[in-house]
Coordinates of C-alpha atoms in Angstrom, one line a residue:
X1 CA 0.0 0.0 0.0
X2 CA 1.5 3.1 -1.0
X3 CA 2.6 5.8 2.2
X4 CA 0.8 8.7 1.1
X5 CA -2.7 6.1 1.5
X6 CA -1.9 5.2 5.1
X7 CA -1.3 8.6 6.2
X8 CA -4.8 9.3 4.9
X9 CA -6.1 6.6 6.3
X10 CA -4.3 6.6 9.4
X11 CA -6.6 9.1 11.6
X12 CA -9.7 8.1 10.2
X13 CA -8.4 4.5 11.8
X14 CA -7.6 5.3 14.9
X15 CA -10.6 7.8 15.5
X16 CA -12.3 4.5 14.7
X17 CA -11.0 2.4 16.9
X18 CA -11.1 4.8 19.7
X19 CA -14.7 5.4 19.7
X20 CA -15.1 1.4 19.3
X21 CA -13.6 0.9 22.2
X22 CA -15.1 3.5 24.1
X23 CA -18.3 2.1 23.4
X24 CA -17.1 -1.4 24.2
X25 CA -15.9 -0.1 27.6
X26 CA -19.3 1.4 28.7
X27 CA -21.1 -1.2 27.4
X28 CA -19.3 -3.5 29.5
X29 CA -19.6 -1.6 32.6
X30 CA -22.7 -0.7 32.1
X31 CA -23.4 -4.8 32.1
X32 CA -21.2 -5.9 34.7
X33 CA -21.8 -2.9 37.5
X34 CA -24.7 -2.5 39.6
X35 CA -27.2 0.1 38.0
X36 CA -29.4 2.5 39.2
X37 CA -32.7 3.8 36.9
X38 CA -31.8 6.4 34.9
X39 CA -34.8 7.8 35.4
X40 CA -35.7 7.7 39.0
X41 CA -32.5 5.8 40.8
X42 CA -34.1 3.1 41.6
X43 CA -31.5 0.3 42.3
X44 CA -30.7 -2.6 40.4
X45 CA -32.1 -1.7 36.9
X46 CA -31.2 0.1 34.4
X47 CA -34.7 1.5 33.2
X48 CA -37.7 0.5 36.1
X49 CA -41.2 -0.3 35.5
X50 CA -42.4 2.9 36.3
X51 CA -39.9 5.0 33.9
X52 CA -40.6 2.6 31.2
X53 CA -44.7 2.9 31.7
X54 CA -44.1 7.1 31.7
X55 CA -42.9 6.1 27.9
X56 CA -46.0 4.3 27.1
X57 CA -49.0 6.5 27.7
X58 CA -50.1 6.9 24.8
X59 CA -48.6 9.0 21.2
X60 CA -48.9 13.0 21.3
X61 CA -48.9 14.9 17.9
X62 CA -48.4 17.7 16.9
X63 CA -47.9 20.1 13.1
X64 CA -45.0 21.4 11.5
X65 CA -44.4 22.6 8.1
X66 CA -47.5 20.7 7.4
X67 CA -45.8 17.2 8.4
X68 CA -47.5 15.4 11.1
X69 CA -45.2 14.8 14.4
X70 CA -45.4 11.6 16.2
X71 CA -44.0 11.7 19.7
X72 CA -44.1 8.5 22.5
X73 CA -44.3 11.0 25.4
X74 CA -43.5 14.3 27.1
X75 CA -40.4 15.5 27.6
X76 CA -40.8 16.1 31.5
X77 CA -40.1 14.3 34.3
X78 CA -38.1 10.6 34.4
X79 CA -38.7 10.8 30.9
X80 CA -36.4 13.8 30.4
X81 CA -34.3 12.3 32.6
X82 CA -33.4 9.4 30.6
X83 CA -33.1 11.0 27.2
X84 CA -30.4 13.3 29.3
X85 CA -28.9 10.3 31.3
X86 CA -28.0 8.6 27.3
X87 CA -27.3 11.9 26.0
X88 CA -24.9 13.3 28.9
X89 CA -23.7 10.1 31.1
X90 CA -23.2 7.7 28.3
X91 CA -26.3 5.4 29.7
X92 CA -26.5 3.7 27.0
X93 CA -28.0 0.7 28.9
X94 CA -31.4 2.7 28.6
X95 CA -31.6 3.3 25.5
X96 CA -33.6 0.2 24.4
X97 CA -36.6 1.6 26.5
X98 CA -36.5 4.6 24.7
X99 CA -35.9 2.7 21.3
X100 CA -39.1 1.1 22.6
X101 CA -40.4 4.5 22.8
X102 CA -39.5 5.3 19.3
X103 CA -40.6 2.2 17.9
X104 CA -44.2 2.9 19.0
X105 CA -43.7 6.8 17.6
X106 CA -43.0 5.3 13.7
X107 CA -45.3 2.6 14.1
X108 CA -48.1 5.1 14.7
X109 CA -46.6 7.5 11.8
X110 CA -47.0 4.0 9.5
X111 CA -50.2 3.6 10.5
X112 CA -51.3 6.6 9.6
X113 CA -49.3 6.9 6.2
X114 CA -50.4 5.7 2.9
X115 CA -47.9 3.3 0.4
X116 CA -45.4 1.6 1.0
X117 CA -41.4 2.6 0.8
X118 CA -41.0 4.5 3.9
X119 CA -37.4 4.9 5.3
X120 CA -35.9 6.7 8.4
X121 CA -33.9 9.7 8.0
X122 CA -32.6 10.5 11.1
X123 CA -31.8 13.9 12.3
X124 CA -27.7 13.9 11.6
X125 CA -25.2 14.7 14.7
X126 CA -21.9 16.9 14.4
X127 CA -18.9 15.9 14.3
X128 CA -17.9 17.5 17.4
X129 CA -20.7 15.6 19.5
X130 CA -19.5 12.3 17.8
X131 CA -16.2 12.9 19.0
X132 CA -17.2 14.0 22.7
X133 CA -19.5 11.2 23.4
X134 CA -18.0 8.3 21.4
X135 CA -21.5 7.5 20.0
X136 CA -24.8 8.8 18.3
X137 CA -27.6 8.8 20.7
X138 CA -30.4 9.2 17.8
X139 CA -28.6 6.6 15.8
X140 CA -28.5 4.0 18.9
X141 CA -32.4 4.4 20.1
X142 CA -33.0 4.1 16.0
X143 CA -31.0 0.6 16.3
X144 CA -32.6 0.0 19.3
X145 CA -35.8 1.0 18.0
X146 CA -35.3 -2.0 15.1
X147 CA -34.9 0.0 12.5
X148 CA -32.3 1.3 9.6
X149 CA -31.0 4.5 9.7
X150 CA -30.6 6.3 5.5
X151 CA -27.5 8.5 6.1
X152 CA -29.5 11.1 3.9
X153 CA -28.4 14.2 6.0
X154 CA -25.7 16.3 6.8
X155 CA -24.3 19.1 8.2
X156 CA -23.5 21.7 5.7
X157 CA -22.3 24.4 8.6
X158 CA -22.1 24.1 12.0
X159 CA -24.6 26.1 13.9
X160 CA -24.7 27.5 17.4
X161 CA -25.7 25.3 20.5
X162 CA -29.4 25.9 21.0
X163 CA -29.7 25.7 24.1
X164 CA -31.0 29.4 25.6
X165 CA -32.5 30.5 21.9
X166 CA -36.1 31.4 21.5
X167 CA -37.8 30.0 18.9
X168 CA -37.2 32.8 16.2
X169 CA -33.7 32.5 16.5
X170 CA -33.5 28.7 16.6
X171 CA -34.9 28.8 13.3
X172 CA -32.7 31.5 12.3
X173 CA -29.7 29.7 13.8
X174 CA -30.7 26.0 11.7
X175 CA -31.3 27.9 8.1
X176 CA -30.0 26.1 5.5
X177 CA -27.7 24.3 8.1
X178 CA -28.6 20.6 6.4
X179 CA -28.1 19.5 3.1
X180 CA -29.5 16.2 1.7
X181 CA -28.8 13.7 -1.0
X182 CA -29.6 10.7 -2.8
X183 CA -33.5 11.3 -2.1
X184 CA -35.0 12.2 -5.0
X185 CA -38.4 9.9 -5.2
X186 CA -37.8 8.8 -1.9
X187 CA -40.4 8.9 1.4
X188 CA -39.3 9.1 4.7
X189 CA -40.1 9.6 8.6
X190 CA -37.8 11.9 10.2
X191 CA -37.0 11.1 13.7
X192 CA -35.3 12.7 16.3
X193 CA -34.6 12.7 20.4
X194 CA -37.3 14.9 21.0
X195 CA -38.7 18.2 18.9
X196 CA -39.2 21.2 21.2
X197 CA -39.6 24.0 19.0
X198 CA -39.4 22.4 16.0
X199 CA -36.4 24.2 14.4
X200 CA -34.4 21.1 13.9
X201 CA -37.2 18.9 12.3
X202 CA -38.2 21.8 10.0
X203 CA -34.8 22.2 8.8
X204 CA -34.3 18.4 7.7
X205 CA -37.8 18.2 6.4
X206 CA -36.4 21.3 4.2
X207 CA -33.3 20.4 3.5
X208 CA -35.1 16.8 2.0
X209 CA -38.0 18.2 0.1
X210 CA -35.4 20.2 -1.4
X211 CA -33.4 17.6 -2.4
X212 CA -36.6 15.9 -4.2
X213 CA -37.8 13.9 -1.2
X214 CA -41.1 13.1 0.0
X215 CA -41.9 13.4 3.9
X216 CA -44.5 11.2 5.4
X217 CA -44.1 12.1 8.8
X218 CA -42.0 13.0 11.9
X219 CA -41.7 10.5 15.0
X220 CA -39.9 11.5 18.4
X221 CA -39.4 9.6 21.7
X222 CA -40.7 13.1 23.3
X223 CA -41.8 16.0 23.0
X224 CA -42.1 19.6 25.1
X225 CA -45.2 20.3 26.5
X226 CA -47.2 23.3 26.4
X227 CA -45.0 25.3 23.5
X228 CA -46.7 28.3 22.5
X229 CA -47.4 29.2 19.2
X230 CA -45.4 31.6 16.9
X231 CA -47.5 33.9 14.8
X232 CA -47.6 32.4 11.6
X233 CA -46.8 28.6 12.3
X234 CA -49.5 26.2 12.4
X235 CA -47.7 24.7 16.0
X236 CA -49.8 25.2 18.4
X237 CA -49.9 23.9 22.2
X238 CA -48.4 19.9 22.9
X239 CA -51.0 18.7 25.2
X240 CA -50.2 15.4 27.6
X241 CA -53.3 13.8 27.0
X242 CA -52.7 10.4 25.1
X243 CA -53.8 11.0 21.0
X244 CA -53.8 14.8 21.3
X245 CA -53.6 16.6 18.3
X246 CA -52.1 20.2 18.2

């Protein structure tokens, strides 16, 4: 193999290889040490019965762009804790209850969609937070939700963190921040952590459409309750109640 090819290679290899292992490692500890709920704290499991039943009340939805968003439950509570114990602590021994959670969000999408053909595109993470955590937490409740992710989108810039923007300028911060290919003809689901204003779903639902694909729906393990409307947008409030429509 000529030099100039393993020096390419070379990083790319051993960024590999370290974020296998680091996902090996907590994996491992995360099955050999006692556990607490991620939720609650509750010893001796990873996810209780409790948490787990707080992800099965029944599917919320609400409107964006026009696409129909499909969400497992509300993003409050143990349930917020758990997204944020995967996201932040590397729990990744609870994310098959909320790949549950997800599972239920697309199955109610399906059910609701028309045709056949549907694939995931899943909202895409930087590079940066690949690095940091080692993993993709949308990508592993997507696995753990059964499905197949379609590496459809992509960063074309890297926006500002989110956190602490109102909703105006978490739209203005995601504008034209994802680019898409390979969709043309294509339907998908978008899915995602959780949608709280909606910025980030809007943007890959653009960034798709643009790109000549078709979007069936949107599916979330959670979402935030009682969001406001913004004059103009057909969002309105997320209500708790299993089935509501918003």
């Amino acid at each position: 193999m000529p030099r100039h090819r393993g020096r390419a290679w070379g990083p790319s290899l051993a960024h590999f290889c370290l974020s296998h292992g680091r996902r090996v490692v907590r994996e491992t500890v995360a099955f050999l040490a006692p556990v607490t709920c991620a939720g609650c704290g509750e010893n001796d499991v990873s996810v209780c019965v409790v948490c787990r039943d707080a992800l099965s009340r029944g599917i919320l939805t609400r409107t964006i762009d026009g696409v129909r968003v499909y969400s497992a439950a509300q993003y409050s509570g143990c349930v917020k804790r758990l997204l944020l114990a995967v996201k932040r602590d590397g729990r990744v021994d609870a994310a098959s209850a909320l790949g549950s959670a997800l599972h239920a969000a697309v199955c109610a999408a399906l059910d609701d969609a028309e045709g056949q053909g549907i694939d995931i595109a899943a909202v895409p993470a930087s590079l940066r937070s690949r690095r940091r955590r080692g993993f993709v937490p949308v990508d592993l409740i997507v696995r753990r939700a059964g499905f197949a992710r379609s590496r459809v989108l992509a960063w074309r810039r890297r926006p500002r963190d989110q956190i602490g923007l109102g909703r105006a300028q978490r739209t203005e911060n995601l504008t034209s921040a994802i680019r898409s290919k390979n969709v043309s003809g294509r339907r998908f689901i978008v899915v995602d952590d959780v949608v709280t204003s909606g910025a980030t779903l809007s943007e890959c639902v653009r960034a798709l459409r643009q790109a000549g694909g078709e979007i069936v729906a949107c599916a979330t393990v959670a979402s935030t309750p009682l969001r406001l409307a913004t004059p103009g947008s057909d969002q309105s409030v997320t209500r708790s109640s299993p089935g509501a429509t918003v």
